Coordinates of C-alpha atoms and ligand atoms in Angstrom, one line a residue:
M1 CA -6.7 -20.3 18.2
K2 CA -3.6 -23.2 18.0
R3 CA -0.1 -21.9 17.2
S4 CA 0.5 -24.9 15.4
E5 CA -2.3 -23.2 13.1
C6 CA -0.2 -20.2 11.9
D7 CA 3.1 -20.4 9.7
I8 CA 5.6 -17.7 10.8
K9 CA 9.3 -17.6 10.6
N10 CA 9.7 -17.6 14.1
L11 CA 8.0 -16.9 17.3
D12 CA 11.2 -16.1 19.4
L13 CA 11.5 -12.7 17.3
A14 CA 8.2 -11.9 19.1
D15 CA 9.4 -9.5 22.4
E16 CA 11.0 -6.9 19.1
G17 CA 7.7 -7.2 17.3
L18 CA 5.7 -6.3 20.5
R19 CA 8.1 -3.0 20.8
R20 CA 7.7 -2.3 17.2
I21 CA 3.9 -2.8 17.5
I22 CA 3.5 -0.4 20.4
W23 CA 5.9 2.0 19.3
A24 CA 3.9 2.4 15.5
D25 CA 0.5 2.5 18.0
N26 CA 2.0 5.8 19.7
D27 CA 2.0 7.0 16.5
M28 CA -1.9 6.1 15.5
P29 CA -4.3 8.1 17.4
V30 CA -7.0 7.9 15.7
L31 CA -6.8 4.2 15.3
E32 CA -6.5 4.0 18.9
Q33 CA -9.6 6.3 19.5
I34 CA -11.9 3.4 17.0
R35 CA -10.7 0.6 19.1
D36 CA -11.7 1.7 22.2
K37 CA -15.0 2.5 20.3
F38 CA -15.1 -0.9 18.6
R39 CA -14.2 -2.3 22.3
R40 CA -17.2 -0.9 23.4
E41 CA -19.7 -1.4 20.4
Q42 CA -18.5 -4.5 19.3
P43 CA -19.6 -3.8 15.5
L44 CA -17.2 -7.0 14.0
E45 CA -18.7 -9.3 16.4
G46 CA -19.2 -13.1 14.7
M47 CA -18.0 -11.8 11.7
R48 CA -14.8 -13.6 10.2
L49 CA -12.4 -11.3 8.8
G50 CA -9.7 -12.5 5.9
A51 CA -7.2 -10.5 5.7
C52 CA -4.4 -10.1 2.8
L53 CA -2.2 -6.7 3.8
H54 CA 1.3 -6.3 4.2
V55 CA 2.5 -7.5 7.7
T56 CA 4.0 -5.1 9.4
A57 CA 3.9 -3.2 12.5
E58 CA 0.9 -0.6 11.2
T59 CA -0.9 -3.3 10.2
A60 CA -0.5 -5.4 13.6
N61 CA -2.4 -2.2 15.1
L62 CA -5.2 -2.4 12.4
V63 CA -5.7 -6.1 13.4
R64 CA -5.8 -5.4 16.8
T65 CA -8.8 -3.1 16.4
L66 CA -10.5 -5.7 14.3
K67 CA -10.4 -8.1 16.7
A68 CA -11.3 -5.2 19.2
G69 CA -14.9 -5.1 17.6
G70 CA -15.2 -8.6 18.1
A71 CA -13.8 -10.3 14.5
D72 CA -12.0 -13.3 14.2
V73 CA -9.1 -12.3 12.3
V74 CA -6.8 -14.4 10.2
I75 CA -4.1 -12.6 8.0
C76 CA -1.2 -13.1 5.4
A77 CA 1.0 -11.2 4.0
S78 CA 0.2 -9.0 0.6
N79 CA 3.6 -9.5 -1.0
P80 CA 6.7 -12.5 -0.3
L81 CA 9.3 -9.3 1.0
S82 CA 7.4 -7.1 3.2
T83 CA 6.2 -9.2 6.1
Q84 CA 8.2 -7.8 9.1
D85 CA 9.2 -11.5 10.8
D86 CA 9.3 -9.8 14.4
V87 CA 5.7 -8.3 13.7
A88 CA 4.1 -11.8 13.0
A89 CA 5.8 -13.5 15.9
S90 CA 4.2 -11.2 18.3
L91 CA 0.6 -11.0 16.4
V92 CA 0.7 -14.8 16.9
R93 CA 2.0 -14.7 20.6
D94 CA 1.3 -11.5 22.2
Y95 CA -2.8 -11.0 20.4
D96 CA -3.7 -14.4 19.5
V97 CA -4.0 -13.7 15.7
R98 CA -4.0 -16.5 13.2
V99 CA -0.8 -15.6 11.2
Y100 CA 0.2 -16.5 7.8
A101 CA 3.4 -14.7 6.7
I102 CA 7.2 -14.9 6.3
R103 CA 9.7 -12.8 4.7
Q104 CA 11.1 -13.8 1.4
I105 CA 9.1 -16.9 1.3
D106 CA 8.8 -18.4 -2.2
N107 CA 5.8 -18.1 -4.8
D108 CA 4.1 -21.7 -3.6
G109 CA 4.4 -20.9 -0.4
Y110 CA 2.7 -17.3 -0.9
Y111 CA -0.2 -18.9 -2.3
R112 CA -0.4 -21.6 0.4
H113 CA -0.7 -19.0 2.4
L114 CA -3.6 -16.9 0.4
T115 CA -5.2 -20.2 0.6
A116 CA -5.3 -20.9 4.2
T117 CA -6.8 -17.3 4.6
A118 CA -9.9 -17.8 2.2
E119 CA -10.1 -21.5 3.6
H120 CA -10.8 -19.5 7.3
K121 CA -14.4 -18.7 4.8
P122 CA -14.5 -15.0 6.0
H123 CA -17.5 -12.7 6.2
I124 CA -15.1 -9.5 5.6
T125 CA -11.6 -9.5 3.4
M126 CA -9.3 -6.6 3.5
D127 CA -7.0 -6.9 0.6
D128 CA -4.0 -5.0 -0.8
G129 CA -3.1 -5.9 -3.9
C130 CA -6.4 -8.1 -5.0
D131 CA -4.8 -11.3 -4.8
L132 CA -7.2 -12.7 -1.9
V133 CA -10.2 -11.5 -3.9
S134 CA -8.9 -12.8 -6.8
L135 CA -8.3 -16.3 -5.3
I136 CA -11.8 -16.4 -3.8
H137 CA -13.3 -15.7 -7.5
E138 CA -10.9 -18.3 -8.8
K139 CA -11.0 -21.0 -6.8
Y140 CA -13.6 -20.3 -4.0
K141 CA -16.7 -19.3 -5.6
E142 CA -19.0 -21.1 -3.2
N143 CA -18.1 -19.0 -0.2
M144 CA -18.7 -15.8 -1.6
A145 CA -22.2 -15.9 -1.3
D146 CA -21.2 -15.5 2.8
I147 CA -19.1 -12.5 2.2
T148 CA -20.6 -9.3 3.1
G149 CA -18.2 -7.2 1.7
S150 CA -14.6 -6.4 1.1
M151 CA -12.0 -3.5 1.5
E152 CA -8.9 -2.8 -1.0
E153 CA -5.9 -0.9 0.1
T154 CA -4.1 -0.1 -2.8
T155 CA -4.1 1.8 -6.4
T156 CA -3.3 -1.8 -8.4
G157 CA -5.9 -3.8 -6.4
V158 CA -8.7 -1.6 -7.3
I159 CA -7.5 -1.3 -10.3
R160 CA -7.8 -4.8 -11.2
L161 CA -11.2 -5.2 -9.0
R162 CA -13.0 -1.9 -11.8
A163 CA -11.8 -4.7 -14.6
M164 CA -13.6 -7.4 -13.0
E165 CA -16.6 -5.5 -11.8
K166 CA -16.8 -3.7 -16.0
S167 CA -16.3 -7.6 -17.2
G168 CA -19.1 -8.4 -14.9
V169 CA -17.5 -11.3 -12.9
L170 CA -16.9 -9.5 -9.3
G171 CA -19.5 -11.2 -7.3
L172 CA -19.1 -9.3 -3.8
P173 CA -19.4 -5.7 -3.1
V174 CA -15.5 -3.5 -2.5
I175 CA -15.1 -0.6 -0.9
A176 CA -12.3 0.9 -2.6
V177 CA -10.3 2.4 0.1
N178 CA -7.4 3.8 -1.7
D179 CA -9.9 5.9 -3.3
A180 CA -10.9 7.8 0.4
K181 CA -9.0 11.2 0.3
T182 CA -7.9 10.2 3.7
K183 CA -6.1 7.4 2.6
N184 CA -4.7 8.4 -1.0
L185 CA -3.8 12.4 -0.2
F186 CA -1.6 11.3 3.0
D187 CA -0.7 7.8 2.5
N188 CA 0.0 7.5 -1.1
R189 CA 1.4 11.7 -1.8
Y190 CA 3.4 11.6 1.7
G191 CA 3.9 8.2 2.6
T192 CA 4.6 6.6 -0.7
G193 CA 7.1 9.8 -1.2
Q194 CA 9.1 9.1 2.0
S195 CA 9.2 5.5 2.6
T196 CA 10.5 5.3 -1.3
V197 CA 13.5 7.5 -0.5
D198 CA 14.0 5.7 3.0
G199 CA 14.1 2.4 1.1
I200 CA 16.2 3.5 -1.5
I201 CA 18.9 5.1 0.8
R202 CA 18.6 2.1 3.3
A203 CA 19.2 -0.2 0.2
T204 CA 22.0 2.1 -1.5
D205 CA 23.5 4.3 0.7
I206 CA 23.6 7.0 -2.3
L207 CA 23.4 10.9 -1.9
I208 CA 20.0 12.3 -3.4
A209 CA 21.4 15.8 -4.1
G210 CA 22.6 16.2 -7.3
K211 CA 21.6 13.1 -8.9
T212 CA 18.8 12.8 -12.3
I213 CA 16.3 10.9 -10.9
V214 CA 13.3 9.8 -13.1
V215 CA 10.0 9.0 -11.6
A216 CA 7.4 7.1 -13.8
G217 CA 4.1 8.0 -12.9
Y218 CA 2.4 11.1 -11.8
G219 CA -0.2 9.8 -9.6
W220 CA -0.4 10.9 -5.7
C221 CA 2.5 8.2 -5.0
G222 CA 4.6 9.8 -8.2
R223 CA 3.4 13.3 -7.2
G224 CA 4.6 12.3 -3.2
F225 CA 8.3 10.8 -4.4
A226 CA 9.0 13.6 -6.5
S227 CA 8.3 16.2 -4.6
R228 CA 10.5 14.7 -1.7
C229 CA 13.7 14.0 -4.2
R230 CA 13.6 17.4 -5.1
G231 CA 13.4 18.6 -1.3
M232 CA 16.6 16.8 -1.2
G233 CA 18.6 18.6 -3.8
A234 CA 17.9 15.8 -6.9
N235 CA 17.2 16.4 -10.7
V236 CA 13.7 15.4 -11.0
V237 CA 12.2 14.2 -14.6
V238 CA 8.6 12.8 -15.0
T239 CA 7.5 10.4 -17.5
E240 CA 3.9 10.0 -18.1
I241 CA 1.2 8.7 -20.1
D242 CA -1.4 11.0 -19.2
S243 CA -1.2 14.3 -20.7
V244 CA -3.3 16.4 -18.0
K245 CA -0.6 14.6 -15.0
A246 CA 2.0 15.5 -17.6
L247 CA 0.9 19.0 -17.5
E248 CA 0.3 19.2 -13.9
A249 CA 4.3 17.8 -13.6
V250 CA 5.7 20.7 -15.6
M251 CA 4.1 23.3 -13.6
D252 CA 4.7 21.8 -11.1
G253 CA 8.5 22.4 -12.0
F254 CA 9.4 19.1 -13.2
R255 CA 10.9 18.3 -16.5
V256 CA 8.9 15.9 -18.1
M257 CA 10.0 13.5 -20.9
T258 CA 9.7 10.2 -22.8
M259 CA 11.3 7.1 -21.2
D260 CA 12.7 6.6 -23.8
A261 CA 15.0 9.6 -24.2
A262 CA 15.1 10.0 -20.1
S263 CA 16.6 6.5 -20.0
E264 CA 19.9 8.8 -21.1
V265 CA 20.1 11.0 -18.2
G266 CA 18.7 9.2 -15.6
D267 CA 21.2 8.2 -12.3
L268 CA 18.1 6.7 -10.5
F269 CA 14.6 5.4 -12.0
C270 CA 11.3 4.3 -9.7
T271 CA 8.4 3.3 -11.0
L272 CA 5.0 3.9 -9.6
T273 CA 2.9 3.6 -12.2
G274 CA 0.2 0.5 -11.5
N275 CA 1.6 -0.8 -14.7
K276 CA 3.4 -3.6 -16.4
H277 CA 6.9 -2.9 -18.5
V278 CA 7.2 0.7 -17.7
I279 CA 11.1 0.4 -18.0
R280 CA 11.9 -2.4 -20.8
G281 CA 15.1 -3.5 -22.8
E282 CA 15.5 -0.5 -25.1
H283 CA 15.5 1.6 -22.1
F284 CA 18.2 -0.6 -20.4
A285 CA 20.6 -0.5 -23.8
K286 CA 20.6 3.7 -23.4
M287 CA 21.0 3.8 -19.7
K288 CA 24.0 5.2 -18.2
D289 CA 27.0 3.0 -16.5
G290 CA 25.9 2.1 -13.4
A291 CA 22.0 3.5 -13.3
M292 CA 20.1 2.2 -10.6
V293 CA 16.3 1.0 -11.6
A294 CA 13.7 0.6 -8.5
N295 CA 10.1 0.2 -8.3
S296 CA 7.5 1.3 -5.7
G297 CA 4.3 0.1 -7.1
H298 CA 2.9 -2.7 -5.8
F299 CA 3.7 -5.7 -8.1
D300 CA 6.9 -6.7 -9.6
V301 CA 6.0 -5.7 -13.3
E302 CA 6.6 -2.7 -13.8
I303 CA 10.5 -3.1 -14.3
D304 CA 10.8 -5.8 -17.3
I305 CA 13.0 -8.2 -15.2
P306 CA 13.3 -11.2 -17.6
V307 CA 14.7 -9.3 -20.4
L308 CA 17.3 -7.4 -18.7
K309 CA 18.5 -11.2 -17.4
K310 CA 18.4 -11.5 -21.2
M311 CA 20.4 -8.7 -22.4
A312 CA 23.2 -9.4 -19.2
K313 CA 26.4 -10.9 -20.0
K314 CA 26.7 -11.1 -16.7
I315 CA 24.7 -11.0 -13.4
N316 CA 26.5 -10.4 -9.9
N317 CA 23.6 -11.1 -7.5
G318 CA 24.1 -8.8 -4.1
V319 CA 26.6 -6.5 -4.8
R320 CA 25.1 -5.1 -1.7
E321 CA 22.1 -6.0 0.1
F322 CA 19.0 -5.3 -1.8
V323 CA 21.6 -4.7 -5.3
D324 CA 21.4 -6.7 -8.0
Q325 CA 23.9 -5.8 -11.1
Y326 CA 23.2 -7.0 -14.6
T327 CA 26.1 -5.8 -17.2
L328 CA 25.1 -5.2 -20.3
D329 CA 26.8 -5.8 -23.7
N330 CA 28.0 -1.9 -23.9
D331 CA 29.6 -2.8 -20.2
H332 CA 27.3 -0.8 -18.9
R333 CA 26.6 -2.0 -15.0
I334 CA 22.4 -1.5 -14.2
N335 CA 22.0 -2.1 -10.5
L336 CA 18.1 -3.5 -10.0
L337 CA 17.0 -2.6 -6.1
A338 CA 15.1 -5.3 -4.3
D339 CA 14.3 -7.5 -7.4
G340 CA 12.2 -4.9 -8.5
R341 CA 9.8 -5.2 -5.6
L342 CA 8.4 -2.4 -3.4
I343 CA 11.1 -0.9 -2.9
N344 CA 9.9 0.9 0.4
L345 CA 8.5 -2.3 1.9
A346 CA 11.2 -4.4 0.8
A347 CA 14.3 -2.4 1.9
A348 CA 12.4 -0.3 4.4
E349 CA 9.4 -0.9 6.5
G350 CA 6.5 1.0 4.5
H351 CA 4.8 4.2 5.3
P352 CA 5.1 5.9 8.5
A353 CA 2.8 4.9 11.3
S354 CA 1.0 8.4 11.6
V355 CA 0.0 8.2 7.8
M356 CA -1.2 4.6 7.8
D357 CA -2.8 5.9 11.2
M358 CA -5.6 7.7 8.5
S359 CA -5.7 4.6 6.1
F360 CA -6.1 1.7 8.8
A361 CA -8.8 3.9 10.3
T362 CA -10.5 4.3 7.1
Q363 CA -10.3 0.7 6.9
A364 CA -11.4 -0.2 10.3
L365 CA -14.7 2.0 9.9
C366 CA -15.5 0.5 6.4
A367 CA -15.5 -3.1 7.8
E368 CA -17.7 -1.4 10.3
Y369 CA -19.7 -0.1 7.2
V370 CA -19.6 -3.1 5.8
A371 CA -20.7 -5.3 8.6
K372 CA -23.8 -3.2 8.8
H373 CA -24.8 -2.6 5.4
G374 CA -23.0 -4.9 3.5
S375 CA -26.3 -6.6 3.1
E376 CA -27.7 -3.2 1.2
L377 CA -24.9 -3.3 -1.3
G378 CA -24.3 -4.6 -4.9
N379 CA -21.5 -6.3 -6.4
K380 CA -19.7 -3.3 -7.2
V381 CA -16.8 -0.9 -6.3
Y382 CA -17.9 1.4 -4.8
D383 CA -16.2 4.5 -3.0
P384 CA -15.4 5.1 0.5
P385 CA -18.5 6.6 2.5
I386 CA -17.6 10.5 3.0
E387 CA -19.0 10.4 6.4
I388 CA -16.0 8.1 7.0
E389 CA -13.5 10.8 5.4
D390 CA -15.3 13.4 7.5
T391 CA -14.6 11.6 10.9
V392 CA -11.2 10.1 9.9
S393 CA -10.2 13.7 9.1
R394 CA -11.8 15.3 11.9
L395 CA -10.1 12.8 14.8
K396 CA -6.3 13.2 12.8
L397 CA -7.0 16.9 13.1
A398 CA -8.1 16.8 17.0
S399 CA -4.9 14.4 17.5
M400 CA -3.0 17.2 16.0
H401 CA -4.8 19.6 18.7
L402 CA -5.9 21.4 15.7
E403 CA -8.9 23.4 15.1
I404 CA -11.1 24.7 12.2
D405 CA -13.5 27.1 11.6
T406 CA -17.1 26.4 11.1
L407 CA -19.3 28.6 8.9
T408 CA -21.6 30.9 10.0
E409 CA -25.3 30.9 9.7
E410 CA -25.1 33.6 7.0
Q411 CA -22.3 32.0 5.1
I412 CA -24.5 28.7 4.8
S413 CA -27.3 30.4 3.7
Y414 CA -25.4 32.3 1.5
L415 CA -23.7 29.3 -0.4
S416 CA -27.3 27.6 -0.8
D417 CA -28.7 31.0 -2.3
W418 CA -28.0 31.4 -6.0
Q419 CA -29.3 34.7 -6.4
E420 CA -27.5 36.4 -3.4
G421 CA -24.5 36.3 -5.1
T422 CA -25.4 38.6 -8.4
Ligands
ADE501 N1 1.7 0.0 2.7 C1 3.0 1.1 2.6 N2 3.3 1.2 4.0 C2 3.0 0.0 5.0 C3 2.6 -0.1 6.1 N3 3.5 0.5 6.9 N4 1.7 -0.9 6.8 C4 1.1 -1.5 5.9 N5 0.6 -1.3 4.8 C5 1.6 -0.5 3.9

C-alpha cells in the first residue's frame, strides 16, 4: 500500500493512535480470539473489503482482524466528526491499511473518501449508516455484481436498507449486524447509554443529578440512555411515537409525554430515534432559557437545526468547545451540542471497547459467513446467523470467566414432548 494513496490528517499522530488501539484491544478478547482463528484459517483470502465505519481505536482492531483473515481492507469514515486522527495515522503506519478519514472534513471531502472506498471495488462492504452501499447503488452499479455481501452496523442504516429492499432496488445481500442480539442488547443499550452521557458531560461539564432530561425515542439506545441518566439522579422524561414502547417506558418508571409538553420542562434534550426533525421550531419556542439540545442518532437530522438558525436573533458559536448558543426572540438561549451530530462520538470516544468487542466480533464472523455463503444469498436484508450470535455470546462469557448451565437429557426430552407437561 502506498501511503500517498491515503488521506489522513497527520502521520505523526501515529504513536498516540497505536497506544489507544492496544489499550482498546485489551478489552476486546472475543475479537482477539477471532483474529487468531482468522490468521490460521485465512477465510477472507483474496477478498477486497471496503469499510465505511467510525474510525476509532475499536474499529482499528476490527480492521486488524479482517486483515489477519486475508482481506485487503480500505476504510473511510462513516461520519465527518467521529474520526480519531491518531488512530487513522496508526492504521496507515503500523498496520499498512489504506485509510480515508479526517476529523471535521467538509461534505465534499467526506464524499471523496467514500468514492475512493467504492473505487477499491470491494467484494465485501461494511457500513455504519449505509452511505457506502447507497453510493455504490447510485454511482457504481457496474461493480455490484462483484459484491458477495454487505454488513450494516447501525439502526439507521438498516432502516435505509429495508426501504431499498421494499422498493425493489436493493442490488446485493446485506446482513443486518445491528439486529443481532449480541449487538443491540449491549452496544445500543449499554454502549450508547454510557457514551452519550460521557459525550454530554465532556461537552458541557453539567451535573446530571437533578436535571430533567428528555429522551426522544425508547428503542435500545433510548432505553440505555434513560436508565444511565436515572442512575445518575436525573428526572427522566421519555417521548415516543410507538405506543408499546411508550407503555414500556411508563412501566419502567419514566414519565412519558409529547415533545410539545416535554419542551416546557426539559433542561437537556437528547434524540435517539433514527428519524428526522424530532425537535422542531414549535419545541424550541417553548424551551426554558439555557436548555441544552443534543443528538445521539446516526445522522444530524433529528434536530431541525436550519429552523433553529432561522429562529435565532443571535448565534454565538463556540461558547464552549462543542456548544453553540442560539438566542431566540424571547431572549431564551438554546445550547446546541456538537452541531447536532452524534454526541457520543463527536465529543467523546464512542462506545467502550468491551461492548464493541461483541459488535465487531459479530461483524468479523458475518464477513466470514458472507465470504463462504454470499453466493447462496438473495438481494435481501438478512438477520445475522444464530450460530454467530451463539459463538459471540459464549466467547464473551468465557472471557469473563463465567459458566452457565446446560440442559439435562431429562429437560431436553421434557421440552420436546408436548404430552409430558399435562
Ligand atoms: N459506534 C459507537 N461507538 C463506536 C466505537 N467506539 N467505535 C466504532 N463505532 C462505534
